[in-house]
PDB file of C-alpha atoms in Angstrom:
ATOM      1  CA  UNK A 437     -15.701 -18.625 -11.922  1.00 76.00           C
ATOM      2  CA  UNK A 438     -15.451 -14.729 -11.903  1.00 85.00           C
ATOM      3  CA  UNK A 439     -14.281 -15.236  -8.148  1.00 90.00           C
ATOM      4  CA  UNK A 440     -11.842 -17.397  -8.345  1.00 93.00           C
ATOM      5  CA  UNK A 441     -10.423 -15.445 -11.436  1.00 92.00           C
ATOM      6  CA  UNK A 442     -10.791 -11.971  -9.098  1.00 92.00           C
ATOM      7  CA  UNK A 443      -8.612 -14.478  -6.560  1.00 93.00           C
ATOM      8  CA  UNK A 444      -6.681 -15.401  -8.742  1.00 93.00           C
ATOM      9  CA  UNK A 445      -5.114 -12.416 -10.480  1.00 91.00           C
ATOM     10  CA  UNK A 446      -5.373  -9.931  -7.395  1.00 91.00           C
ATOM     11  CA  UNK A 447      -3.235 -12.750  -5.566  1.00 92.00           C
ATOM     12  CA  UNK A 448      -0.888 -13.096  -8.864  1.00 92.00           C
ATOM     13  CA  UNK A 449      -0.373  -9.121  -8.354  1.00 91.00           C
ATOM     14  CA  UNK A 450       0.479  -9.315  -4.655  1.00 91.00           C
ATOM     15  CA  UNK A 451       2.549 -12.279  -4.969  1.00 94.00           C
ATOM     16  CA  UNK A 452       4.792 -10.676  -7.269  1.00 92.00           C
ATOM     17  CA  UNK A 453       4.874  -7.671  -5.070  1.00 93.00           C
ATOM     18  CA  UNK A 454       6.273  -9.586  -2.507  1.00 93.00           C
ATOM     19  CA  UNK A 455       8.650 -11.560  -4.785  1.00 94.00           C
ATOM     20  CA  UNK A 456      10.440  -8.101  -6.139  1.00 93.00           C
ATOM     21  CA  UNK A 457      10.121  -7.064  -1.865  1.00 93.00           C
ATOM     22  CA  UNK A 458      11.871 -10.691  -0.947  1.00 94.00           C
ATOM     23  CA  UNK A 459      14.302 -11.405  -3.624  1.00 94.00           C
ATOM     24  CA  UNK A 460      14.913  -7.696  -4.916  1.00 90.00           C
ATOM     25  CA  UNK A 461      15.189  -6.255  -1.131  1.00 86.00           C
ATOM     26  CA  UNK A 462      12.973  -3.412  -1.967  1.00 92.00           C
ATOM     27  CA  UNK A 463      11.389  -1.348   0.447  1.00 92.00           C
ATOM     28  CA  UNK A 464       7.540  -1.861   0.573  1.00 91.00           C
ATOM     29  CA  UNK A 465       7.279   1.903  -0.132  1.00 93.00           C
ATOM     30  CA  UNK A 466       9.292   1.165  -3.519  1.00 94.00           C
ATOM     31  CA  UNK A 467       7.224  -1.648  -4.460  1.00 94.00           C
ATOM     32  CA  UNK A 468       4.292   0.144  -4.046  1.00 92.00           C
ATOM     33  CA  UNK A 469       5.597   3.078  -5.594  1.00 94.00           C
ATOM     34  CA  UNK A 470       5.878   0.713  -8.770  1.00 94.00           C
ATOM     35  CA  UNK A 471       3.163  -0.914  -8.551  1.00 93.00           C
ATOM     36  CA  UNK A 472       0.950   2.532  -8.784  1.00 92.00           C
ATOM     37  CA  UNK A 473       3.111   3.581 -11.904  1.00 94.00           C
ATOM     38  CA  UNK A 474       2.836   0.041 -13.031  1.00 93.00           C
ATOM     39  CA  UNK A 475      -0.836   1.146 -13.026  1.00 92.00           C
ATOM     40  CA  UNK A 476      -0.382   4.252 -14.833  1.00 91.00           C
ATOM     41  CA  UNK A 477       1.454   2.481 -17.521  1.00 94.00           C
ATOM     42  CA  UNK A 478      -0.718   0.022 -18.188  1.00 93.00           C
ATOM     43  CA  UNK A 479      -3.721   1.497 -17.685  1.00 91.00           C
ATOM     44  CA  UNK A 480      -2.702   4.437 -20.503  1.00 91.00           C
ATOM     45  CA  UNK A 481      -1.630   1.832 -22.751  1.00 93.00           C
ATOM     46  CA  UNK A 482      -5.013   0.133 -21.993  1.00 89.00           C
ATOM     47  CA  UNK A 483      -3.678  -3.140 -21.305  1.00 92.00           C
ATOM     48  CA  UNK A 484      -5.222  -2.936 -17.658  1.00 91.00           C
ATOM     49  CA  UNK A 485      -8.508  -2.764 -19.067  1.00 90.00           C
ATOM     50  CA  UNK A 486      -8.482  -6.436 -20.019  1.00 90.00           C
ATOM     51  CA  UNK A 487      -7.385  -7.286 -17.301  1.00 90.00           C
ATOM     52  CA  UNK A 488     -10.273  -5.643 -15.523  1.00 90.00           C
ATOM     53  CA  UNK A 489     -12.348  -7.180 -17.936  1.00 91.00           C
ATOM     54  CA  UNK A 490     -11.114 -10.820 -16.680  1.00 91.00           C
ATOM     55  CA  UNK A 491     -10.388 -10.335 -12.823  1.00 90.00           C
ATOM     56  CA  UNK A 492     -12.882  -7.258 -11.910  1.00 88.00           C
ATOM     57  CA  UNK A 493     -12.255  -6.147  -8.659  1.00 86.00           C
ATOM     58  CA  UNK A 494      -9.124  -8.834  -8.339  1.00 87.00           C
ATOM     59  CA  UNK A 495      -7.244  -6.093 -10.300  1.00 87.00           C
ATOM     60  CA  UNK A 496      -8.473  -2.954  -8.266  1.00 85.00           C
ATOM     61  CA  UNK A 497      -8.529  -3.617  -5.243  1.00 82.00           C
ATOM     62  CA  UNK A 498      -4.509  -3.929  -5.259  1.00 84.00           C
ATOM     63  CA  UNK A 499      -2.619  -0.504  -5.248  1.00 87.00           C
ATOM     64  CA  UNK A 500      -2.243  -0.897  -9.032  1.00 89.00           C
ATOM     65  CA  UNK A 501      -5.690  -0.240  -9.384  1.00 87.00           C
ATOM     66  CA  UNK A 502      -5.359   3.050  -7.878  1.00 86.00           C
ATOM     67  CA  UNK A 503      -2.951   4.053 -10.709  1.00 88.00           C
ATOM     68  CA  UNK A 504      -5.531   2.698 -13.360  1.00 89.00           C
ATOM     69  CA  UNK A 505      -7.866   4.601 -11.565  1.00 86.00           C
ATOM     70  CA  UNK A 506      -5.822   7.939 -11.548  1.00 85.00           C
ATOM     71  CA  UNK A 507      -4.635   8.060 -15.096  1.00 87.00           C
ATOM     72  CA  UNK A 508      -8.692   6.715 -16.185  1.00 85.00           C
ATOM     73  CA  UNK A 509      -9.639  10.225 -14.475  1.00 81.00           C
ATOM     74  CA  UNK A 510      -6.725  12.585 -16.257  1.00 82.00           C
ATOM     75  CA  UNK A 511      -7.450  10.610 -20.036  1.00 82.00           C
ATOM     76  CA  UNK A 512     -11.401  11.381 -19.561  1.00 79.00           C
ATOM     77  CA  UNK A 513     -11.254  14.468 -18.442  1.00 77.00           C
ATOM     78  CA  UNK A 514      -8.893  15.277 -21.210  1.00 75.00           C
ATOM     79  CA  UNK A 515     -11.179  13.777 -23.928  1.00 73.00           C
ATOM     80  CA  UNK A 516     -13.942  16.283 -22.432  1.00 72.00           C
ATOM     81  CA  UNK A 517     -11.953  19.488 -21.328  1.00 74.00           C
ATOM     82  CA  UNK A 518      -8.738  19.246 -23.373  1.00 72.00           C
ATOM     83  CA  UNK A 519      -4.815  19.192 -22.358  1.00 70.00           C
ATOM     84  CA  UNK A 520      -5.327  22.187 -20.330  1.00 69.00           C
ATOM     85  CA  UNK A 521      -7.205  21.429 -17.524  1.00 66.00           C
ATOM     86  CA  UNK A 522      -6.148  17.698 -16.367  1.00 69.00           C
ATOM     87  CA  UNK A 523      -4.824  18.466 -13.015  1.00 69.00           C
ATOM     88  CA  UNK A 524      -8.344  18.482 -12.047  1.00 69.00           C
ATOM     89  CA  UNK A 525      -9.409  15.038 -13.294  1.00 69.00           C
ATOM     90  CA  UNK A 526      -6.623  13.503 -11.669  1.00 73.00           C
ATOM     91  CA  UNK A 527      -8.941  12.212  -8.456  1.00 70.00           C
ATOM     92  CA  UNK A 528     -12.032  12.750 -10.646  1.00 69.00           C
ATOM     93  CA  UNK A 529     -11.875   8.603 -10.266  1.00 71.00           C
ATOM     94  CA  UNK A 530      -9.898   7.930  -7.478  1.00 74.00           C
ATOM     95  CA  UNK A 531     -11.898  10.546  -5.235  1.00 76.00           C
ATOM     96  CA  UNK A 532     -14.210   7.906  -3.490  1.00 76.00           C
ATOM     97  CA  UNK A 533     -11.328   5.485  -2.842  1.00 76.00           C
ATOM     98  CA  UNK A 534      -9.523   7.550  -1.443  1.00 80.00           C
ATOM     99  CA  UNK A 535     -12.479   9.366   0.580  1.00 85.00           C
ATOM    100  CA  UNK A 536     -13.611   5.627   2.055  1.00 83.00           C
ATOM    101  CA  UNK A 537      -9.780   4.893   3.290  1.00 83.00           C
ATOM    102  CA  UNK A 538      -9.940   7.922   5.165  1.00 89.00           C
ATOM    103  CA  UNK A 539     -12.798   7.437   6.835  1.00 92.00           C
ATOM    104  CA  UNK A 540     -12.466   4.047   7.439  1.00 90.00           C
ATOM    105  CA  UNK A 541      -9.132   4.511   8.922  1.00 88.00           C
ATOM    106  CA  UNK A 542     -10.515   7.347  10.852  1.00 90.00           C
ATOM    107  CA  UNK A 543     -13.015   4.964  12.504  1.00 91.00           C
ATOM    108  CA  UNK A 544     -10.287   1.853  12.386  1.00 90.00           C
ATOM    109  CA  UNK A 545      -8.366   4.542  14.663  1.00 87.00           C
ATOM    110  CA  UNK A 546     -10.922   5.106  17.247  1.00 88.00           C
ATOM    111  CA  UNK A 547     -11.723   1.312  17.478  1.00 89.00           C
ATOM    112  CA  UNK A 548      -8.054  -0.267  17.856  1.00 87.00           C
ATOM    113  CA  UNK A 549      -6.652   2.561  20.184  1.00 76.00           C
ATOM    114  CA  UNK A 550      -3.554   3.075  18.259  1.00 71.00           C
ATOM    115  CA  UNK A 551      -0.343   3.818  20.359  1.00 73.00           C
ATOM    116  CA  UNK A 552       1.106   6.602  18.210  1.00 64.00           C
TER     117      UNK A 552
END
């Protein structure tokens, strides 16, 4: 059941991404632009945690998971080092995804030839 929930809402996420790209004729950068503060939003309001709860990695594996992930890093580095220093939790969370896209589309790149 937890995979077809994980299918489920990742697929409801990316679905409406393409719905606001098709009927709103938005750029994909300005979708995903939205969906990252989407991310933010809910994830400081906390309302992405329940949906984490229900759809695991169906909610963070889409690019609003990387904005849950971003703002999870600034509030718990806050909670532990104050208002002062939270520029420095911002990838405190987001550090390995990012770190595995980079390699992986460093080794992607030396596979598949690219022509640019």
């Amino acid at each position: 059941m937890d995979y077809w929930m994980a299918f489920l809402i990742g697929g409801m996420i990316c679905g409406i991404a393409q719905l606001v790209m098709d009927i709103g004729k938005f750029s994909q950068i300005h979708v995903m632009s939205g969906l990252v503060i989407a991310g933010v939003i809910l994830g400081s309001i906390g309302a992405y945690d329940s949906l984490i709860d229900i759809a695991g990695a169906g909610a963070l594996l889409p690019i609003s998971g990387f904005g849950y992930l971003l703002i999870k890093g600034i509030l718990s580095y806050k909670m532990e080092n104050g208002w002062m220093s939270i520029g420095s939790g911002i990838f405190q969370l987001a550090g390995l995804e990012l770190s595995f896209t980079i390699v992986l589309s460093f080794f992607i790149a030396l596979i598949c030839k690219p022509k640019g």
